[in-house]
Amino acid sequence: MSNSIYHIAICDDDPIFLENIEQLTKSILSEKNLPCGVTCFHDSIHFLDEVMGNPKNYQLILLDILMRNLDGIKTAERIRQEKLDIPIVFISSTADFALQGYEVQAHRYLIKPINKEKLQDAILSSLRLKNEEKMILLKSGTTYKKVAFSDIPYLEIKGHVLKVYLQNSSVIPVSIKMSEAESRFPQNYFYRCHQSYMVNLAFIENISRYQITLIDGTIIPVSKSRYIETRQRLLDFLSI
C-alpha cells in the first residue's frame, strides 16, 4: 500500500489482462497527475478479505465479473452487504451482467477490450464523488434546505407541489413544477420516467414493464412511452 491520498484496487484472475488494466490505469493517473496508488489482486477471495478488512484504504474498485472461486457479482454483493459504498467499476467481456451489476450499485460497467477514455471517465468521476458532493438548495415554505443530490432517490409531483424524497424516508415539499426540477437536477443522474416522477438512476435496483424498483424496495411507475428510453438511460448510466 502506497502513501497516496487515493487508492485503486484491481481484481482479475487473468494475469495478462490484470497487467494490462494496471498499466492503463497507471497511465491515466500519470497523465492526469492524480495522487493515486494501485493494488492488483488475481484472486477474488484474497481481494475480498483485504477490502473487507481495510475498507478505508480503497476509494475505487475495478472488478472483473467472470472469475474462478467467487465471481465479480457475488464479490460485490458481499461488499455491499457490509454497507461499504466504495465505487465499483465492473469489467467484463459481455454486457449480459449489466443489470445484475446495477443491483449492487455499480458505478460503471465496462466491456473488454477496455476503452481508455471510458476507463478514464470512470476513474475521474469516482474520485469526484469523493471530493465534490453536489448539492441543491430547496425552498420549502419559508425555509431553505441544502440537500445532496446523492441523498434523493426520487421526486413526485402532486398537484402543484413537488415532493422530494430523501434516503431517510423524509419528504421535502417544494412549490415548483416538474419541468423546473428537470432543469435544476443533473440529467446524467436524474431522469423523468413518468409524467409525475423523476428518478435518481443510482437508486434503481431493477426495471420492468412498467415499473422501477428502488434499492429500498420502493416501486414507482414508468410511462409506456418512456419505458424504452428509461431502460436505455439506465444502461447509458453504466457507460456500456
Coordinates of C-alpha atoms in Angstrom, one line a residue:
M1 CA 0.0 0.0 0.0
S2 CA 1.4 3.4 -1.1
N3 CA 1.1 6.7 0.8
S4 CA -1.2 8.1 -1.9
I5 CA -4.3 10.0 -0.9
Y6 CA -6.4 7.7 -3.1
H7 CA -6.0 4.0 -3.8
I8 CA -7.5 1.8 -6.5
A9 CA -7.9 -1.9 -6.2
I10 CA -8.0 -4.1 -9.4
C11 CA -9.1 -7.7 -9.3
D12 CA -9.0 -10.0 -12.3
D13 CA -7.9 -13.7 -12.4
D14 CA -6.4 -13.3 -15.9
P15 CA -2.8 -12.3 -15.3
I16 CA -2.3 -10.8 -18.8
F17 CA -5.4 -8.6 -18.6
L18 CA -4.6 -7.7 -15.0
E19 CA -1.3 -6.4 -16.0
N20 CA -2.8 -4.5 -19.0
I21 CA -5.5 -2.8 -16.9
E22 CA -2.9 -1.9 -14.3
Q23 CA -0.7 -0.2 -16.8
L24 CA -3.7 1.5 -18.5
T25 CA -4.8 2.8 -15.1
K26 CA -1.4 4.0 -14.1
S27 CA -1.1 5.7 -17.4
I28 CA -4.3 7.6 -16.8
L29 CA -3.3 8.6 -13.3
S30 CA 0.1 9.8 -14.5
E31 CA -1.4 11.8 -17.4
K32 CA -3.9 13.5 -15.0
N33 CA -1.3 13.9 -12.3
L34 CA -3.5 12.2 -9.8
P35 CA -2.0 11.0 -6.4
C36 CA -3.4 7.5 -6.6
G37 CA -1.9 4.2 -5.8
V38 CA -2.9 0.9 -7.4
T39 CA -3.0 -2.6 -5.9
C40 CA -3.7 -5.7 -8.0
F41 CA -5.4 -8.9 -7.0
H42 CA -5.6 -12.1 -9.1
D43 CA -7.8 -14.0 -6.6
S44 CA -11.3 -12.7 -5.6
I45 CA -11.2 -14.4 -2.2
H46 CA -7.9 -12.7 -1.2
F47 CA -9.2 -9.5 -2.7
L48 CA -12.4 -9.6 -0.7
D49 CA -10.6 -10.4 2.6
E50 CA -8.3 -7.4 2.0
V51 CA -11.1 -4.9 1.1
M52 CA -13.4 -6.1 3.9
G53 CA -10.6 -5.9 6.4
N54 CA -9.3 -2.5 5.2
P55 CA -12.3 -0.7 3.5
K56 CA -11.0 2.8 4.1
N57 CA -7.8 2.0 2.2
Y58 CA -9.6 1.9 -1.2
Q59 CA -11.5 4.7 -3.0
L60 CA -12.3 2.7 -6.2
I61 CA -12.6 -0.9 -7.2
L62 CA -12.1 -2.3 -10.8
L63 CA -13.6 -5.7 -10.7
D64 CA -13.8 -8.4 -13.3
I65 CA -17.0 -10.4 -13.4
L66 CA -16.1 -13.8 -14.8
M67 CA -13.7 -15.2 -12.2
R68 CA -13.0 -18.6 -10.6
N69 CA -13.8 -19.2 -6.9
L70 CA -16.1 -16.1 -6.4
D71 CA -17.3 -14.2 -9.4
G72 CA -17.4 -10.4 -9.5
I73 CA -21.2 -10.0 -8.9
K74 CA -21.1 -12.2 -5.7
T75 CA -17.9 -10.4 -4.6
A76 CA -19.7 -7.0 -5.0
E77 CA -22.7 -8.4 -3.1
R78 CA -20.5 -9.3 -0.2
I79 CA -19.1 -5.8 -0.2
R80 CA -22.5 -4.1 -0.3
Q81 CA -23.8 -6.4 2.5
E82 CA -21.2 -4.8 4.7
K83 CA -22.7 -1.4 3.9
L84 CA -19.5 -0.4 2.1
D85 CA -20.1 2.3 -0.5
I86 CA -16.8 2.1 -2.4
P87 CA -17.4 2.8 -6.1
I88 CA -17.2 -0.4 -8.1
V89 CA -16.5 -0.4 -11.9
F90 CA -17.3 -3.8 -13.4
I91 CA -15.2 -5.1 -16.3
S92 CA -16.5 -7.9 -18.4
S93 CA -16.2 -9.5 -21.8
T94 CA -20.0 -9.4 -22.1
A95 CA -22.9 -7.0 -21.4
D96 CA -25.1 -9.8 -20.1
F97 CA -24.5 -9.0 -16.4
A98 CA -25.1 -5.2 -16.7
L99 CA -28.4 -5.1 -14.8
Q100 CA -27.1 -7.5 -12.2
G101 CA -24.2 -5.1 -11.7
Y102 CA -26.7 -2.3 -11.2
E103 CA -28.3 -4.2 -8.4
V104 CA -25.1 -3.9 -6.4
Q105 CA -24.9 -0.2 -7.3
A106 CA -22.1 -0.4 -9.9
H107 CA -20.5 3.0 -10.7
R108 CA -19.7 1.9 -14.3
Y109 CA -19.8 -1.3 -16.4
L110 CA -17.0 -1.5 -19.0
I111 CA -16.7 -4.0 -21.8
K112 CA -13.4 -5.7 -22.7
P113 CA -11.3 -4.7 -24.5
I114 CA -11.2 -1.6 -22.3
N115 CA -11.6 1.8 -24.0
K116 CA -9.1 4.1 -22.3
E117 CA -11.5 7.1 -22.5
K118 CA -14.3 5.2 -20.7
L119 CA -11.9 4.0 -18.1
Q120 CA -10.6 7.5 -17.6
D121 CA -14.1 8.8 -17.2
A122 CA -14.9 6.1 -14.6
I123 CA -11.8 6.9 -12.6
L124 CA -12.3 10.6 -12.7
S125 CA -16.0 10.5 -11.9
S126 CA -15.5 8.1 -9.0
L127 CA -12.9 10.4 -7.4
R128 CA -15.2 13.4 -7.9
L129 CA -17.8 11.6 -5.9
K130 CA -15.4 11.6 -3.0
N131 CA -14.5 15.2 -3.4
E132 CA -17.4 17.1 -4.8
E133 CA -20.7 16.1 -3.2
K134 CA -23.1 18.2 -5.3
M135 CA -25.9 19.9 -3.5
I136 CA -29.2 21.7 -4.3
L137 CA -30.8 24.5 -2.3
L138 CA -34.6 23.7 -1.9
K139 CA -37.1 26.2 -0.7
S140 CA -39.9 24.6 1.4
G141 CA -42.3 27.2 2.7
T142 CA -40.2 29.9 4.3
T143 CA -37.3 27.5 4.9
Y144 CA -34.3 26.8 2.7
K145 CA -32.7 23.4 2.9
K146 CA -29.4 22.3 1.3
V147 CA -29.6 18.7 0.2
A148 CA -27.1 16.4 -1.6
F149 CA -28.3 15.1 -5.0
S150 CA -27.0 11.7 -3.9
D151 CA -29.5 11.7 -1.0
I152 CA -32.5 12.0 -3.2
P153 CA -33.9 8.7 -4.6
Y154 CA -36.8 10.2 -6.5
L155 CA -39.2 13.1 -6.9
E156 CA -43.0 13.1 -7.3
I157 CA -45.3 15.8 -8.4
K158 CA -48.7 16.0 -6.7
G159 CA -51.0 18.9 -7.7
H160 CA -48.8 22.0 -7.6
V161 CA -46.4 20.5 -5.0
L162 CA -43.2 18.7 -5.9
K163 CA -42.3 16.1 -3.2
V164 CA -38.6 15.5 -2.9
Y165 CA -38.0 12.1 -1.2
L166 CA -34.8 11.6 0.8
Q167 CA -32.9 8.4 1.8
N168 CA -34.1 8.7 5.5
S169 CA -37.7 8.5 4.3
S170 CA -38.4 12.2 5.0
V171 CA -40.1 14.3 2.3
I172 CA -39.4 18.0 1.4
P173 CA -42.4 19.6 -0.3
V174 CA -41.4 22.3 -2.8
S175 CA -43.6 24.6 -4.8
I176 CA -42.0 24.2 -8.3
K177 CA -43.0 22.4 -11.5
M178 CA -41.5 19.1 -12.5
S179 CA -40.2 20.8 -15.7
E180 CA -38.2 23.2 -13.5
A181 CA -36.9 20.3 -11.4
E182 CA -35.7 18.7 -14.7
S183 CA -33.6 21.8 -15.5
R184 CA -32.2 22.0 -11.9
F185 CA -31.3 18.4 -11.3
P186 CA -28.3 16.8 -13.2
Q187 CA -29.6 14.9 -16.2
N188 CA -26.8 12.4 -16.1
Y189 CA -28.2 11.1 -12.8
F190 CA -31.9 12.0 -12.8
Y191 CA -34.5 11.0 -15.5
R192 CA -38.2 11.7 -15.8
C193 CA -39.6 8.2 -16.2
H194 CA -43.2 9.3 -15.8
Q195 CA -45.2 12.4 -16.0
S196 CA -45.3 12.6 -12.2
Y197 CA -42.0 11.0 -11.3
M198 CA -38.3 11.7 -11.7
V199 CA -35.9 9.0 -10.5
N200 CA -32.2 9.1 -9.5
L201 CA -30.7 6.4 -11.7
A202 CA -28.2 5.5 -9.0
F203 CA -31.0 4.1 -6.8
I204 CA -32.6 1.8 -9.3
E205 CA -32.4 -1.9 -8.4
N206 CA -34.3 -3.2 -11.4
I207 CA -36.7 -2.1 -14.1
S208 CA -39.6 -4.0 -15.7
R209 CA -42.7 -3.1 -17.7
Y210 CA -43.8 -0.7 -16.5
Q211 CA -42.3 0.0 -13.1
I212 CA -39.0 0.7 -11.3
T213 CA -37.9 -0.9 -8.0
L214 CA -35.5 1.1 -6.0
I215 CA -32.9 -0.4 -3.7
D216 CA -35.1 0.2 -0.7
G217 CA -38.0 -1.6 -2.3
T218 CA -40.0 1.5 -3.3
I219 CA -41.8 1.0 -6.5
I220 CA -42.5 3.9 -8.9
P221 CA -44.3 3.8 -12.3
V222 CA -42.7 4.1 -15.7
S223 CA -44.8 5.5 -18.6
K224 CA -45.3 3.2 -21.5
S225 CA -44.0 6.0 -23.8
R226 CA -40.8 6.4 -21.6
Y227 CA -40.0 2.7 -20.8
I228 CA -37.5 2.1 -23.6
E229 CA -35.8 5.4 -23.0
T230 CA -35.7 4.9 -19.3
R231 CA -34.1 1.5 -19.8
Q232 CA -31.6 2.9 -22.2
R233 CA -30.7 5.7 -19.8
L234 CA -30.1 3.1 -17.1
L235 CA -27.7 1.3 -19.4
D236 CA -26.0 4.6 -20.5
F237 CA -25.5 5.5 -16.9
L238 CA -23.2 2.4 -16.6
S239 CA -21.3 3.5 -19.7
I240 CA -21.6 0.2 -21.5

